[in-house]
Amino acid sequence: MGVYIVRRLLQTVPVILGVTALVYFILFQTGDPTFLMVSTDASREEVERIRRELGFDQPWYIQYIQFLGRAVRGDFGVSLRQGQPVLNIILERYPATLELTFAAMFIAIVLALPLGVISATRRNSAFDNLAMAFALVGQSTPVFFLGIILLFVFGGLLGWFPIGGRGRGDLGDELRHLILPAITLGTFSVARNARLVRSTLLEVLGQDYVRTARAKGLAERVVIWQHALKNALIPVVTVVGLEFGTLLGGAVITETVFAWPGVGSLVIRAIGQKDFPVVVGTVTVLSLSFVLINLIVDLLYGYLDPRVRYR
Amino acid sequence: MKRFSRRQFLGLVGGSAVASALAACAPAQAPSAPSAPAPTGPRGEVTILQGVDANTLDPDFRNSVPEFNVNAHIFDMFLWRDPKTLEPKPWIVREWRNVDDLTWEFKLVEGAKFHDGTPVDAEAAKFSLERHTKGQVGGKPIVPALRRLINFDRVEVVDRYTFRVKTTAPAATILDQLTNHEIMPPSVYADESADNLAKVAVKPVGSGPYKFVEWVKDQRLIMEANPDYWGPKPQIQRLIWKPVAELSTRILALQRGEADIIVNVAPDQMANVERGGNARICRVKGGRNIFVGIRCDRPYLSDKRVRQALNYAVNFDAINRAILNGVGERTRTIITRPSEQPPNAKPYPYDPDKARQLLKEAGVPEGFKVVMDSPNGRYIKDKEIAQAIAQDLQRIGLQVELKVLDWALYAGDMLAKRQPDDLFFLGLGSPFNAQSELNYIHPDFSLNSTYWVNEEFIRLYDELSRTLDRAKRQQLINRLWEVAYDDPPWIYVWHQVDIYGVSNRLEWECRPDERILLHEARLRS
C-alpha cells in the first residue's frame, strides 16, 4: 500500500508539469500582460521597458522554466496586479472554495443516496418518476441560471438568505451565506448521483447474492442498505471522487454569481487581467487537489471492494 | 443647525480665489483653515458594491477605478475635481501660482496630519511627487506617466507648507494630473523593501477623511471616519466596499437594503433597480469615449471622404432607442470639459445618402469588404452596438465582417501589437482635459492604432502642449477639433452613460468621472 501511494504521488509530477506547461503556453498565446497592467497614460517606450523588466519579452518556455525553478522551492512568484506572493493569495481563498465544495458535496450525497435508493426500490412508482424528473431538471439547469433564480426567490423575494458574500465570522451568518451557493453548486451532482445510485442499485438487486440474502429471510432494509448498497456504491464513489475535483473547478460560476471569495472567482479575474503567476499558481493547486482526491478515491476502493489489492 | 457641504465650505472659504484659480495660470486659493465646523457627528454605515475588488492600494501600482475610489477616501489627492465644471479645484493644495512658465508653486493647508500622526507638509509632497515620477518602486517597474505628462524635472521645498514643481517644458495639464495623485506619508512609504511594499499594498495610510480598518480580499474593505480630518468632516461613520461581479446580484442586494450604491447598472435594468421603492437611479454622462477606430493605413480608409462616410452612415438614434433605452447621445466632440468644448461642435448627422455619395466620390467599389473588431462585455452593450454599426455600414454598400473577441485577447494581443483590423470598437476613459483627450488621436499615443497622421493636427497639438495662456489654448483646441471632425480617424459614437443604483436613504450624487466619492454624502434621518 505504501509503495502504491508513493508511486501514485510520483505520477502526479508529470501531470502537474503537463498542466502547467499547457496553461503557460495557452496564456502566452493570448498576448503578454504588460499592456493590461499599465494605464492608458503609458507611452509605447514605457510599456516596452516594463515588458523587458518583467521578462515578458522572453519566449514562453524560458519563462516557464524560470517559473518551475521557483515553484519547486515553493515560490509561485508575486501577483502582477496585487503585489502579494501568489501562494498567500491562493491560500487566503482556498478555504472558501473548499468550504463551498464540501458543502455542495455534502448536499449531493445526502440527497442523492436516499433519492436513488428509494427510486430503485420503488421502481416506476410515482416517487421514482418524480425523483427522476427532478434529476433530469437538475442536470439540465445551467448553474448560472439556477443561482440567479435561487438568489431572486430565496434572497430577494422571501428574504431568507443574504445576497452574496461569505459572512463575517460567526457560524450562523456563515451558514446562511453558504446555503444558496452550496445548493446551486450541488444540484447538478444530486441529480447525477441519484440517477447513478438508482441504476447501479437496480443492477445489483438483480444479482444472485441479493436473492440469497432475501432467501435467508433477511429484512428488506438489511438487504438493501447492508448487502446491495455497498456494492452499488463502487461506481458512485468513483463518480463522486471525480466530481469533487469538478466541483472545485466548477465553483467558478457559482462564486461569481454569489460573490463568493474563493479561488474560482480569483482565477477568472486573474485570467481577465492576465495575471500569469496567479493563474498558473491556482491551476497548479487545483490540479494537485484533483490528483490527490483521485488517489483517495482509489484507496477507498480497497475498503469497499476487498477484491481490490494495491501493488 | 446649518449644514455645510464640502462645496459650500469651499465656496465660503475659498470664495473668489477659487474662481480665479480656474484661469489655470493665475494664483488660486482654497480653505486656509484646517477644519470646518462639523454640523453633526458621522453616523451610520454605507455599503458600496463595485464590480471588482481592488488589486492593490499602493498609489503607484493601482491603475483601476475601484482602486482609485478606495484611495480617494483614505488619501487626499493634491487637488479636487469639480463634478459639474470638471475643473481642478483647491483641496489639500489650497492655492497655486505660476512663478514662470517652468515653475509651479503650491501651498498646502496647514496643520493637516497623516493617519499615523506625521504632518502633511512640503517634504511629504516632495516625497510623494518624486515617488509618483520614478520608473521603479522597490525594484518593480511602474509607469512614471506623471513625469512625462507634466514634463517633471524636480520638486523644491520653499517652506514648511510651500513647494515648487520645476518642469522641463510648460505643463498646462499639471493641475489635472494632481487631481489623480495621492499625497503620502514618507514615514510609511519611504521603506521600499519587499516586506513593506507588500504591507502598504493592503494597509494604506493617508491623510484622507477615512481611516483604513480592514481589507479581506474579495470580501470587504472597511474604513472609518477620521475624526481629526483637516477638511469638512465626513458625515458617514463607516464605509464598506464589496466586490460583486454579477449585476443581478448587485441589484438584489440594493433592493434588499444590503447595499447603498451599486455600479454599472445596464440601461435595460434601470426599472428593476427602482422597483420596490427602496432605491433610485443616478445617471450621468460619463467621460468614457466610445468610438470605432479606423485603420487609416488601409486601402480606401486613408481617404478622409470614406471616413466621413462611415460617420454619416451610423444611425445613432436607432441604436439609442433599440439598445440603450434612450439614455445615449451621439458624440458632439471628444472634449468633455464644458469650458473647453468648441462652441460650434456638433455630431455627425445620420445621412446614408451623403455617405453613399462620398464613397462613390472616393471610388470605393460596391461590396468593399472591411473587417471590424469588437470586445464583448467590456463596455455597455459593446457587441450589440458594434453589430448595429456593422449593419449601418452594410446599408451604404460595404461588406462588414464582425469579429467579437474577449477583452483579454482584444487588449492583450491585438491592441498591444497595434494590429487591429480595418475598424475596431474601443472606449477610452477621459482625463477631463482637452489636451489629453486630443492626445488620444495623436500618432504618439500608445493605444492609438489608427495610424492617422494629419500634419496640421500634429503642428497645432505641439503648440497646444507648449501654451499656458488660456485664451490661446482655447483657440488651438477649437481648431484641433475642427481638424479631427473634418478628417476623422474614428467613427464618433457616444460617451458612455454611467448608471448607478442608489439607496433612497443616502444623499449622494454620481459624478461624470466614474469616481465614487462620499466626501459630501450623508444618510437621511
XYZ file of C-alpha atoms in Angstrom, chain A residues 29-32 35-44 46-47 49-51 53-54 78 81-84 92-93 144 148 151-152 154-156 159-164 166-168 256-259 261-262 265-266 269 271-274, chain B residues 45 52-56 63 135-136 140-145 148-149 177 197-199 201-202 217-220 222 238 240 243-246 248-249 252-253 256 258 407-409 411-413 415-416 418 428 440 443-448:
114
model
C -0.675 32.750 -26.996
C -3.224 35.314 -25.822
C -0.628 38.061 -25.601
C 1.590 39.375 -22.856
C -0.448 46.096 -21.827
C -3.217 45.371 -19.336
C -1.055 46.303 -16.363
C -0.346 49.866 -17.333
C -2.676 52.822 -17.567
C -3.611 54.486 -20.834
C -1.083 57.191 -19.961
C 1.822 54.850 -20.647
C 3.901 55.538 -23.716
C 4.969 52.740 -26.051
C 7.356 52.681 -21.168
C 5.255 49.625 -21.989
C 10.550 48.834 -20.764
C 8.133 47.221 -18.306
C 7.733 44.216 -20.595
C 11.969 44.302 -16.915
C 9.277 41.739 -16.087
C 4.330 37.591 -6.924
C -1.548 43.102 -10.098
C -1.747 42.627 -6.351
C 1.926 42.782 -5.453
C 1.466 39.892 -2.988
C -6.332 33.043 1.585
C -9.098 31.965 -0.779
C -25.690 30.343 -13.599
C -29.797 33.706 -10.098
C -30.984 34.348 -5.217
C -34.048 36.050 -6.588
C -34.928 32.972 -1.508
C -32.723 36.019 -1.191
C -34.744 38.764 -2.830
C -35.528 37.381 2.178
C -34.466 34.175 3.886
C -30.838 34.366 2.850
C -28.326 37.171 2.344
C -27.421 38.324 -1.154
C -23.915 37.126 -1.851
C -19.308 34.940 2.768
C -20.469 36.388 6.074
C -18.484 37.993 8.803
C -19.151 34.741 -9.478
C -22.932 34.770 -9.067
C -22.774 34.739 -5.267
C -19.680 36.952 -4.908
C -14.433 34.879 -2.392
C -12.827 31.622 -3.488
C -13.513 33.962 -8.830
C -9.817 34.644 -8.249
C -10.274 37.709 -12.602
C -7.288 35.378 -16.481
C -9.057 38.605 -17.416
C -6.129 40.633 -16.125
C -3.540 38.211 -17.480
C -22.752 52.592 7.627
C -14.347 44.020 -8.893
C -12.152 44.296 -5.857
C -9.068 46.472 -5.744
C -5.823 44.730 -6.628
C -3.517 46.972 -4.653
C -4.494 51.525 -12.165
C 10.455 54.461 -13.042
C 10.695 51.847 -10.303
C 9.382 46.894 -9.516
C 8.776 48.794 -12.728
C 5.984 51.332 -12.805
C 4.810 53.750 -15.449
C 6.050 57.198 -14.482
C 3.398 58.774 -16.682
C 6.158 62.745 -18.938
C 2.716 64.313 -18.718
C -2.810 65.458 -13.078
C 5.666 47.178 -0.139
C 3.566 44.048 0.389
C 2.264 45.593 3.618
C -0.308 47.452 -0.747
C -3.022 46.154 1.585
C -9.631 40.426 -0.228
C -12.614 39.770 -2.466
C -14.952 40.162 0.505
C -14.924 43.602 2.078
C -13.821 48.736 5.649
C -18.244 53.631 8.196
C -17.793 49.183 3.348
C -16.828 43.387 -4.953
C -19.848 41.777 -6.603
C -19.216 40.847 -10.209
C -22.745 39.904 -11.189
C -28.295 40.950 -10.933
C -26.742 40.137 -7.547
C -30.926 42.335 -5.486
C -28.592 43.486 -2.714
C -32.898 44.257 -0.099
C -27.820 45.262 1.820
C -11.241 41.621 -23.761
C -8.071 39.909 -22.533
C -7.329 38.841 -26.076
C -6.387 44.320 -25.484
C -3.562 41.980 -24.559
C -2.847 40.851 -28.061
C -4.261 46.364 -29.304
C -0.922 45.698 -27.638
C -1.298 47.762 -32.599
C -11.194 55.333 -23.591
C -5.830 60.024 -27.958
C 0.213 59.329 -33.533
C 2.423 59.098 -30.428
C -0.348 57.878 -28.120
C 0.389 54.285 -27.123
C -3.157 52.983 -27.678
C -3.662 54.764 -30.983
